[in-house]
Amino acid sequence: MTTYSKDDLTGWEFKIVRSSAKIRGEKFQQLCQEEAENGWELVKKFDDYRVRFKRPVERRQQDGYSEIDPYRTQFGASEAKIVVLVLGITFAFVAIIAFLAIAFS
């Protein structure tokens, strides 16, 4: 775990952005670019699912002009959206199988 001194923290705010899917290559570059537009700087990429950023506290004054939520902590589709998508596909598949079973019986 990264440790910080009081001087390291003074004047900075931190956040961790998570993703349900791997953040690599172009997606990682896209995430860093979008966060940079709000003043966030890359601190550490923990793994392909979690990235830490920091920015000067003074940047809060410009948050009203941002096109994306400067405090977002989720990148890409949320876990809830993925669950709904999987359930929808499963339901459609079961409905088609049931329809075919009834139609050909």
PDB file of C-alpha atoms in Angstrom:
ATOM      1  CA  MET A   1       0.000   0.000   0.000  1.00  0.00           C
ATOM      2  CA  THR A   2       1.252   3.470  -0.859  1.00  0.00           C
ATOM      3  CA  THR A   3       1.903   5.705   2.138  1.00  0.00           C
ATOM      4  CA  TYR A   4       1.772   9.485   2.012  1.00  0.00           C
ATOM      5  CA  SER A   5       3.202  12.133   4.286  1.00  0.00           C
ATOM      6  CA  LYS A   6       1.117  15.118   5.326  1.00  0.00           C
ATOM      7  CA  ASP A   7       3.048  17.253   2.813  1.00  0.00           C
ATOM      8  CA  ASP A   8       2.157  14.798   0.030  1.00  0.00           C
ATOM      9  CA  LEU A   9      -1.542  15.234   0.790  1.00  0.00           C
ATOM     10  CA  THR A  10      -1.743  18.977   1.428  1.00  0.00           C
ATOM     11  CA  GLY A  11      -3.506  20.742  -1.421  1.00  0.00           C
ATOM     12  CA  TRP A  12      -4.397  17.554  -3.305  1.00  0.00           C
ATOM     13  CA  GLU A  13      -7.492  15.414  -3.620  1.00  0.00           C
ATOM     14  CA  PHE A  14      -7.405  11.787  -4.700  1.00  0.00           C
ATOM     15  CA  LYS A  15      -9.785   9.313  -6.282  1.00  0.00           C
ATOM     16  CA  ILE A  16      -9.784   5.777  -7.613  1.00  0.00           C
ATOM     17  CA  VAL A  17     -11.600   5.003 -10.859  1.00  0.00           C
ATOM     18  CA  ARG A  18     -12.855   1.444 -11.274  1.00  0.00           C
ATOM     19  CA  SER A  19     -14.081  -0.490 -14.293  1.00  0.00           C
ATOM     20  CA  SER A  20     -16.006  -3.734 -14.748  1.00  0.00           C
ATOM     21  CA  ALA A  21     -13.971  -4.452 -17.878  1.00  0.00           C
ATOM     22  CA  LYS A  22     -10.214  -4.299 -18.272  1.00  0.00           C
ATOM     23  CA  ILE A  23      -8.769  -0.834 -18.891  1.00  0.00           C
ATOM     24  CA  ARG A  24      -5.873  -1.316 -21.297  1.00  0.00           C
ATOM     25  CA  GLY A  25      -4.400   0.289 -24.388  1.00  0.00           C
ATOM     26  CA  GLU A  26      -6.693   2.824 -26.028  1.00  0.00           C
ATOM     27  CA  LYS A  27      -9.263   2.603 -23.223  1.00  0.00           C
ATOM     28  CA  PHE A  28      -6.561   3.450 -20.667  1.00  0.00           C
ATOM     29  CA  GLN A  29      -5.424   6.402 -22.793  1.00  0.00           C
ATOM     30  CA  GLN A  30      -9.050   7.557 -23.138  1.00  0.00           C
ATOM     31  CA  LEU A  31      -9.564   7.379 -19.372  1.00  0.00           C
ATOM     32  CA  CYS A  32      -6.379   9.358 -18.666  1.00  0.00           C
ATOM     33  CA  GLN A  33      -7.312  11.990 -21.280  1.00  0.00           C
ATOM     34  CA  GLU A  34     -10.837  12.434 -19.913  1.00  0.00           C
ATOM     35  CA  GLU A  35      -9.549  12.735 -16.359  1.00  0.00           C
ATOM     36  CA  ALA A  36      -6.830  15.196 -17.441  1.00  0.00           C
ATOM     37  CA  GLU A  37      -9.547  17.485 -18.827  1.00  0.00           C
ATOM     38  CA  ASN A  38     -10.701  17.894 -15.216  1.00  0.00           C
ATOM     39  CA  GLY A  39      -7.191  18.367 -13.853  1.00  0.00           C
ATOM     40  CA  TRP A  40      -6.646  14.804 -12.624  1.00  0.00           C
ATOM     41  CA  GLU A  41      -3.126  13.379 -12.901  1.00  0.00           C
ATOM     42  CA  LEU A  42      -2.316   9.684 -13.035  1.00  0.00           C
ATOM     43  CA  VAL A  43      -0.763   8.469  -9.782  1.00  0.00           C
ATOM     44  CA  LYS A  44      -0.858   4.704 -10.080  1.00  0.00           C
ATOM     45  CA  LYS A  45      -2.463   1.945 -12.096  1.00  0.00           C
ATOM     46  CA  PHE A  46      -3.182  -0.773  -9.548  1.00  0.00           C
ATOM     47  CA  ASP A  47      -4.318  -3.341 -12.098  1.00  0.00           C
ATOM     48  CA  ASP A  48      -6.487  -3.465 -15.233  1.00  0.00           C
ATOM     49  CA  TYR A  49      -9.577  -2.520 -13.199  1.00  0.00           C
ATOM     50  CA  ARG A  50      -8.439   0.272 -10.823  1.00  0.00           C
ATOM     51  CA  VAL A  51      -6.537   3.519 -11.399  1.00  0.00           C
ATOM     52  CA  ARG A  52      -5.640   6.258  -8.870  1.00  0.00           C
ATOM     53  CA  PHE A  53      -5.637   9.945  -9.806  1.00  0.00           C
ATOM     54  CA  LYS A  54      -4.877  13.184  -7.960  1.00  0.00           C
ATOM     55  CA  ARG A  55      -5.494  16.846  -8.665  1.00  0.00           C
ATOM     56  CA  PRO A  56      -4.949  20.189  -6.972  1.00  0.00           C
ATOM     57  CA  VAL A  57      -7.869  21.183  -4.745  1.00  0.00           C
ATOM     58  CA  GLU A  58      -8.059  24.545  -6.577  1.00  0.00           C
ATOM     59  CA  ARG A  59      -9.396  22.772  -9.691  1.00  0.00           C
ATOM     60  CA  ARG A  60     -12.767  22.355  -7.937  1.00  0.00           C
ATOM     61  CA  GLN A  61     -13.613  25.905  -9.010  1.00  0.00           C
ATOM     62  CA  GLN A  62     -13.746  24.772 -12.652  1.00  0.00           C
ATOM     63  CA  ASP A  63     -15.971  21.730 -12.066  1.00  0.00           C
ATOM     64  CA  GLY A  64     -19.072  23.571 -13.269  1.00  0.00           C
ATOM     65  CA  TYR A  65     -17.646  23.737 -16.785  1.00  0.00           C
ATOM     66  CA  SER A  66     -16.867  20.042 -17.058  1.00  0.00           C
ATOM     67  CA  GLU A  67     -18.558  17.797 -19.622  1.00  0.00           C
ATOM     68  CA  ILE A  68     -18.054  14.691 -17.468  1.00  0.00           C
ATOM     69  CA  ASP A  69     -18.453  14.232 -13.729  1.00  0.00           C
ATOM     70  CA  PRO A  70     -15.071  15.187 -12.258  1.00  0.00           C
ATOM     71  CA  TYR A  71     -15.728  12.894  -9.296  1.00  0.00           C
ATOM     72  CA  ARG A  72     -16.790   9.822 -11.226  1.00  0.00           C
ATOM     73  CA  THR A  73     -15.384   6.602  -9.875  1.00  0.00           C
ATOM     74  CA  GLN A  74     -16.723   4.259 -12.571  1.00  0.00           C
ATOM     75  CA  PHE A  75     -15.381   4.066 -16.136  1.00  0.00           C
ATOM     76  CA  GLY A  76     -17.292   2.285 -18.875  1.00  0.00           C
ATOM     77  CA  ALA A  77     -20.395   0.216 -18.272  1.00  0.00           C
ATOM     78  CA  SER A  78     -21.328  -0.229 -14.638  1.00  0.00           C
ATOM     79  CA  GLU A  79     -21.740  -3.668 -13.122  1.00  0.00           C
ATOM     80  CA  ALA A  80     -25.506  -3.094 -12.937  1.00  0.00           C
ATOM     81  CA  LYS A  81     -25.712  -2.452 -16.694  1.00  0.00           C
ATOM     82  CA  ILE A  82     -23.740  -5.599 -17.405  1.00  0.00           C
ATOM     83  CA  VAL A  83     -26.034  -7.656 -15.152  1.00  0.00           C
ATOM     84  CA  VAL A  84     -29.146  -6.237 -16.847  1.00  0.00           C
ATOM     85  CA  LEU A  85     -27.667  -6.985 -20.280  1.00  0.00           C
ATOM     86  CA  VAL A  86     -26.801 -10.581 -19.344  1.00  0.00           C
ATOM     87  CA  LEU A  87     -30.239 -11.146 -17.798  1.00  0.00           C
ATOM     88  CA  GLY A  88     -31.933  -9.675 -20.881  1.00  0.00           C
ATOM     89  CA  ILE A  89     -29.980 -11.925 -23.230  1.00  0.00           C
ATOM     90  CA  THR A  90     -30.677 -14.949 -21.020  1.00  0.00           C
ATOM     91  CA  PHE A  91     -34.396 -14.159 -20.884  1.00  0.00           C
ATOM     92  CA  ALA A  92     -34.555 -13.712 -24.670  1.00  0.00           C
ATOM     93  CA  PHE A  93     -32.707 -17.001 -25.214  1.00  0.00           C
ATOM     94  CA  VAL A  94     -35.062 -18.896 -22.868  1.00  0.00           C
ATOM     95  CA  ALA A  95     -38.106 -17.282 -24.521  1.00  0.00           C
ATOM     96  CA  ILE A  96     -36.905 -18.342 -27.987  1.00  0.00           C
ATOM     97  CA  ILE A  97     -36.259 -21.917 -26.808  1.00  0.00           C
ATOM     98  CA  ALA A  98     -39.697 -22.054 -25.168  1.00  0.00           C
ATOM     99  CA  PHE A  99     -41.368 -20.676 -28.299  1.00  0.00           C
ATOM    100  CA  LEU A 100     -39.604 -23.215 -30.519  1.00  0.00           C
ATOM    101  CA  ALA A 101     -40.473 -26.047 -28.136  1.00  0.00           C
ATOM    102  CA  ILE A 102     -44.152 -25.099 -28.206  1.00  0.00           C
ATOM    103  CA  ALA A 103     -44.212 -24.441 -31.967  1.00  0.00           C
ATOM    104  CA  PHE A 104     -42.657 -27.797 -32.874  1.00  0.00           C
ATOM    105  CA  SER A 105     -44.366 -30.013 -30.317  1.00  0.00           C
TER     106      SER A 105
END
